[in-house]
mmCIF file of C-alpha atoms in Angstrom:
data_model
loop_
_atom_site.group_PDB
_atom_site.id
_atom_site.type_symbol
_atom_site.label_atom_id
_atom_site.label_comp_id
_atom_site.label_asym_id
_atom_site.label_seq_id
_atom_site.Cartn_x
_atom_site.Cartn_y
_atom_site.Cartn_z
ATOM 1 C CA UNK A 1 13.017 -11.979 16.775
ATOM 2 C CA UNK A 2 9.583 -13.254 15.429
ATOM 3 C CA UNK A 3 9.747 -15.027 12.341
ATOM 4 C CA UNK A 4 6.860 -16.576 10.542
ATOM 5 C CA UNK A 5 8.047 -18.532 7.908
ATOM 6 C CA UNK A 6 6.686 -20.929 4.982
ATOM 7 C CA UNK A 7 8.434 -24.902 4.551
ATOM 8 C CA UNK A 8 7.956 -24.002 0.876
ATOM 9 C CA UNK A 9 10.733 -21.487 0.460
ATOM 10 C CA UNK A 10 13.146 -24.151 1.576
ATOM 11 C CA UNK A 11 13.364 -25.110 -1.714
ATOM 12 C CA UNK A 12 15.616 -22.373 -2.913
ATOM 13 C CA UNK A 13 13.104 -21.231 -5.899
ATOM 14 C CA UNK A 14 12.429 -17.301 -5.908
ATOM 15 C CA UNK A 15 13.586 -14.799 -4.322
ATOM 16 C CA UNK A 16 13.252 -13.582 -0.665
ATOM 17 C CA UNK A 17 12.060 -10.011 -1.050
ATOM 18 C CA UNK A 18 12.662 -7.667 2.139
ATOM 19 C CA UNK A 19 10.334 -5.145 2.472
ATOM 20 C CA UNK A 20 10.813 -2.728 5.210
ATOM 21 C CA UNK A 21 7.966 -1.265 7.008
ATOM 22 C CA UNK A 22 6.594 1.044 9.375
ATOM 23 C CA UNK A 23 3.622 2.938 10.355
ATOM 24 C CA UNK A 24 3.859 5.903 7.453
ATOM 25 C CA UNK A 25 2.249 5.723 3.694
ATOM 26 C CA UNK A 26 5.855 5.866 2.291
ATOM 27 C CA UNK A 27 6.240 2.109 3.534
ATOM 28 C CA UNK A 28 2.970 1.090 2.357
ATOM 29 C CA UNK A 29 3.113 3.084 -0.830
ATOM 30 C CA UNK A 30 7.050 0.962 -1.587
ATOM 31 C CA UNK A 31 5.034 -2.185 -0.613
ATOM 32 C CA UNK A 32 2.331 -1.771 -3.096
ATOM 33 C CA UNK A 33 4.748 -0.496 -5.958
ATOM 34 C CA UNK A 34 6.634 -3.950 -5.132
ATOM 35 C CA UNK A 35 3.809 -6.343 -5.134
ATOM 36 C CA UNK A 36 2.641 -4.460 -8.634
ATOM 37 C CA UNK A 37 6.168 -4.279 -10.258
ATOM 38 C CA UNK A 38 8.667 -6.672 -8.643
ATOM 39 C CA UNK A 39 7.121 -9.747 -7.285
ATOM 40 C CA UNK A 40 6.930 -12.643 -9.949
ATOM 41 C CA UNK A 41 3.259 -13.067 -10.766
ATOM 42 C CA UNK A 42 3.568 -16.844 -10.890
ATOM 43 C CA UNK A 43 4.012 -17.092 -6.874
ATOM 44 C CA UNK A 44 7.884 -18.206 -6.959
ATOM 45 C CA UNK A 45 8.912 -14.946 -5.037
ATOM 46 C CA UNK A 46 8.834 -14.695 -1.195
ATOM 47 C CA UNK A 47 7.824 -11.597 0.481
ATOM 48 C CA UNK A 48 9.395 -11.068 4.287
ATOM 49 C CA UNK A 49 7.406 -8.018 5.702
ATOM 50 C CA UNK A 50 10.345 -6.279 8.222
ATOM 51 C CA UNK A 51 9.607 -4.102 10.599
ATOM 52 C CA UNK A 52 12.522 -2.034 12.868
ATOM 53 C CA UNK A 53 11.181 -1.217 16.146
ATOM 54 C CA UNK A 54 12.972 1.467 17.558
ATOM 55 C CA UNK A 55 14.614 0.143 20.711
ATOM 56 C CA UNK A 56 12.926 1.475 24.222
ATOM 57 C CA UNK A 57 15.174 3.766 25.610
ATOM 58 C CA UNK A 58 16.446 3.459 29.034
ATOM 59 C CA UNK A 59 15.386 5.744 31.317
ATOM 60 C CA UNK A 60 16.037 6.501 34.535
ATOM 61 C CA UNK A 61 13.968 6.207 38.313
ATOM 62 C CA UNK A 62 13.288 9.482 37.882
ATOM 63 C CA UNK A 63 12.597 11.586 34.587
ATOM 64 C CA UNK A 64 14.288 15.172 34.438
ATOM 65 C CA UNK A 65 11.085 17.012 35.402
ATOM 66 C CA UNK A 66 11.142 14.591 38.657
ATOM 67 C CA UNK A 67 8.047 12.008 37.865
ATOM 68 C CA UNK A 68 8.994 8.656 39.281
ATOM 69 C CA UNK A 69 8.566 6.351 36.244
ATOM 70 C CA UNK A 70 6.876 3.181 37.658
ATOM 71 C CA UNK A 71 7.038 -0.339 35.940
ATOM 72 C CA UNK A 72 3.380 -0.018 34.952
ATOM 73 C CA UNK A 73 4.526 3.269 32.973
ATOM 74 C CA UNK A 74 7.345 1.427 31.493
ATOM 75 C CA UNK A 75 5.093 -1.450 30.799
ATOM 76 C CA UNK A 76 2.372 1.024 29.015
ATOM 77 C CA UNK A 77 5.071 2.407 26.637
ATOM 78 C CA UNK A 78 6.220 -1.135 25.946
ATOM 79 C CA UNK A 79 2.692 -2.351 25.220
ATOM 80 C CA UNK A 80 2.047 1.166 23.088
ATOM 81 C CA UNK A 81 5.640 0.049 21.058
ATOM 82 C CA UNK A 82 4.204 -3.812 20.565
ATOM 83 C CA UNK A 83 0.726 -1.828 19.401
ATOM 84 C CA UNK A 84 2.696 -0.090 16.944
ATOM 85 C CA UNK A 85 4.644 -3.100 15.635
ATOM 86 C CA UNK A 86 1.619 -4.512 15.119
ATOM 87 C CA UNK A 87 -0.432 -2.080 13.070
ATOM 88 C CA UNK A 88 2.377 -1.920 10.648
ATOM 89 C CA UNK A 89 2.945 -5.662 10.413
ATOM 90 C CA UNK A 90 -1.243 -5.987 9.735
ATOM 91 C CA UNK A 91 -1.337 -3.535 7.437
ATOM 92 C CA UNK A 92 1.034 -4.819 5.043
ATOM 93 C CA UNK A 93 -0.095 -8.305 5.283
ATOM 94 C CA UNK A 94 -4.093 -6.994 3.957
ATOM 95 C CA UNK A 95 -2.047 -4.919 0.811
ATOM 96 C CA UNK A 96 -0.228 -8.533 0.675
ATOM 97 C CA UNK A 97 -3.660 -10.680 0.605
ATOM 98 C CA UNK A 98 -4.868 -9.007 -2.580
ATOM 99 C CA UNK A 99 -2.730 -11.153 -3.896
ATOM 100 C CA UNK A 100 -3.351 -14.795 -3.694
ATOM 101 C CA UNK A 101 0.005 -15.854 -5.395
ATOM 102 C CA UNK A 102 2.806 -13.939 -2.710
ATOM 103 C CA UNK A 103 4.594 -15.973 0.211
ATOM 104 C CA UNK A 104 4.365 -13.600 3.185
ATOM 105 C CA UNK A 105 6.810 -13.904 5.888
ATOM 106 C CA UNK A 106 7.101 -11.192 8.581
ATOM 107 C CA UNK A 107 10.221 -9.912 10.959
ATOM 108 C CA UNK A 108 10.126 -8.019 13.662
ATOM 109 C CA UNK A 109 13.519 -6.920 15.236
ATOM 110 C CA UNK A 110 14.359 -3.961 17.530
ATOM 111 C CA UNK A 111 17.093 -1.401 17.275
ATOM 112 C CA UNK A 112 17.821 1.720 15.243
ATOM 113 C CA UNK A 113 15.985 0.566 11.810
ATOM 114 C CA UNK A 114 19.369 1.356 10.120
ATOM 115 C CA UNK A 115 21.032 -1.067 11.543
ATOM 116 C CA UNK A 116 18.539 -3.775 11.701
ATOM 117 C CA UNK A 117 17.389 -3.279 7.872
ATOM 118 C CA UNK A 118 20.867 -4.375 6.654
ATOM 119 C CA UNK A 119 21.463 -7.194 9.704
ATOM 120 C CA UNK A 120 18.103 -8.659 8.824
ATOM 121 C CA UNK A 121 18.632 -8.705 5.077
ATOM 122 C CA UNK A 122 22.047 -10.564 5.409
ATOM 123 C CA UNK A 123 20.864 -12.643 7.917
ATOM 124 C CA UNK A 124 17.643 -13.855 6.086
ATOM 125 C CA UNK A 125 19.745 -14.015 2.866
ATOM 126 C CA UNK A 126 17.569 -11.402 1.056
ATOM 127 C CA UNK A 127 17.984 -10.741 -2.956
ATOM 128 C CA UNK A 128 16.442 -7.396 -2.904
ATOM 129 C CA UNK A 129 15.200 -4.815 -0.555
ATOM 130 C CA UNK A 130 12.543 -2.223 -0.751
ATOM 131 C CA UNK A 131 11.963 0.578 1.060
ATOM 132 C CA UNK A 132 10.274 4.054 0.541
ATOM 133 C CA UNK A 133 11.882 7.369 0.969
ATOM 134 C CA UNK A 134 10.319 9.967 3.359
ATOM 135 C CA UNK A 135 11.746 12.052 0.722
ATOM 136 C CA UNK A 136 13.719 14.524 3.531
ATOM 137 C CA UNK A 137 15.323 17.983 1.822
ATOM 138 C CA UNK A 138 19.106 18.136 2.375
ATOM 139 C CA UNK A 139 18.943 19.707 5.778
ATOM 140 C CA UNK A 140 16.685 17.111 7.656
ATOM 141 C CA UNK A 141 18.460 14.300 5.952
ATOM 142 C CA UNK A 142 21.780 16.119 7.840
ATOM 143 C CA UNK A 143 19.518 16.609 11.368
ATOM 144 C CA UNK A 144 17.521 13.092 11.225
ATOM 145 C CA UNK A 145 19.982 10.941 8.958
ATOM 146 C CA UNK A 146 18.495 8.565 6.290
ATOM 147 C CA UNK A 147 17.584 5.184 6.576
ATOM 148 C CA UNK A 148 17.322 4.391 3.124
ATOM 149 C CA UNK A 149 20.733 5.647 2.216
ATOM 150 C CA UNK A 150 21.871 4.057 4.973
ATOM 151 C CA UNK A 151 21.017 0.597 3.943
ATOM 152 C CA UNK A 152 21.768 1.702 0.198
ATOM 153 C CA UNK A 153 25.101 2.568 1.265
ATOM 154 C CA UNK A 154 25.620 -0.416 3.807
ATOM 155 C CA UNK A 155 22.935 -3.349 2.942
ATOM 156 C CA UNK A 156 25.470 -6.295 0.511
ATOM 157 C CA UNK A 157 21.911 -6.847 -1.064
ATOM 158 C CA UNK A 158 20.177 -4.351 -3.879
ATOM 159 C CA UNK A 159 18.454 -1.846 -2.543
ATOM 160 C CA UNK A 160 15.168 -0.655 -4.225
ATOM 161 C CA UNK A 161 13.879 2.958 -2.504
ATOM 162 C CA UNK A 162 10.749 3.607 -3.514
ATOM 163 C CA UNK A 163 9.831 7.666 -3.675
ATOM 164 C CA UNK A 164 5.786 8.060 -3.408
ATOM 165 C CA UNK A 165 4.570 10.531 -6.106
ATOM 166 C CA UNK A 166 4.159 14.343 -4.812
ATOM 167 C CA UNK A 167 0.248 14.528 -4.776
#
């Protein structure tokens, strides 16, 4: 777990704001929505960017189509995960440097994002989460499963999902 955090929330005042992200606009598009309607413009509020890495999956010595998967494969798909990580934690943090008056904090856990989106948010003691909706049809939502009902269903914090507008 890498957690950047600010002396200054100590205090109790504002709110600690979860906003889950990842590398699609839907993220980015909830994170702008929140920064424009949600966070106090007087700087009280506390933004913790989270961001659910997907777990690397074990695999075995050899893959079904019989390649040997050596550690520097395994290393190259763990530096290719970190790479990801990354892009989506720096591109919320330039949306968040627009504005001046928001406390930025940023999480990064692995797991399945489900799972980690409500554990984080209990664990940090969030008072709201956002999150956009890859707005899935009925069928995909049965095939892929949704996060953000997920963590509307499961996270003991509100839950804020965040549909981008059909362009």
């Amino acid at each position: 777990m890498a957690m950047a955090s600010d002396d200054s929330t100590a205090t109790g005042a504002g709110r600690r704001i979860v906003v889950a992200v990842d590398e699609g606009e839907e993220s980015m598009h909830a994170l702008s929505w929140c920064l424009a309607n949600v966070v106090s413009p007087a700087g009280a509020d506390t933004l913790v960017l989270l961001h659910a890495r997907r777990s690397r999956p074990v695999y075995a010595a050899m893959d079904g189509a019989g390649y040997i998967l050596t550690s520097d494969v395994m290393a190259s798909v763990e530096r290719h995960a970190n790479a990801v990580s990354a892009a989506a934690i720096d591109k919320a943090k330039r949306i968040c440097a627009e504005h001046l008056h928001v406390k930025v904090e940023t999480l990064v856990e692995s797991g399945d994002p489900r799972e980690v989106i409500c554990d984080a948010t209990d664990k940090i003691g969030a008072d709201l989460l956002v999150m956009g909706s890859h707005g899935y049809g009925f069928i995909q939502r049965a095939f892929l499963g949704s996060v953000s009902n997920h963590c509307a269903q499961n996270c003991k914090c509100p839950v804020l999902i965040v549909k981008r507008p059909k362009e």
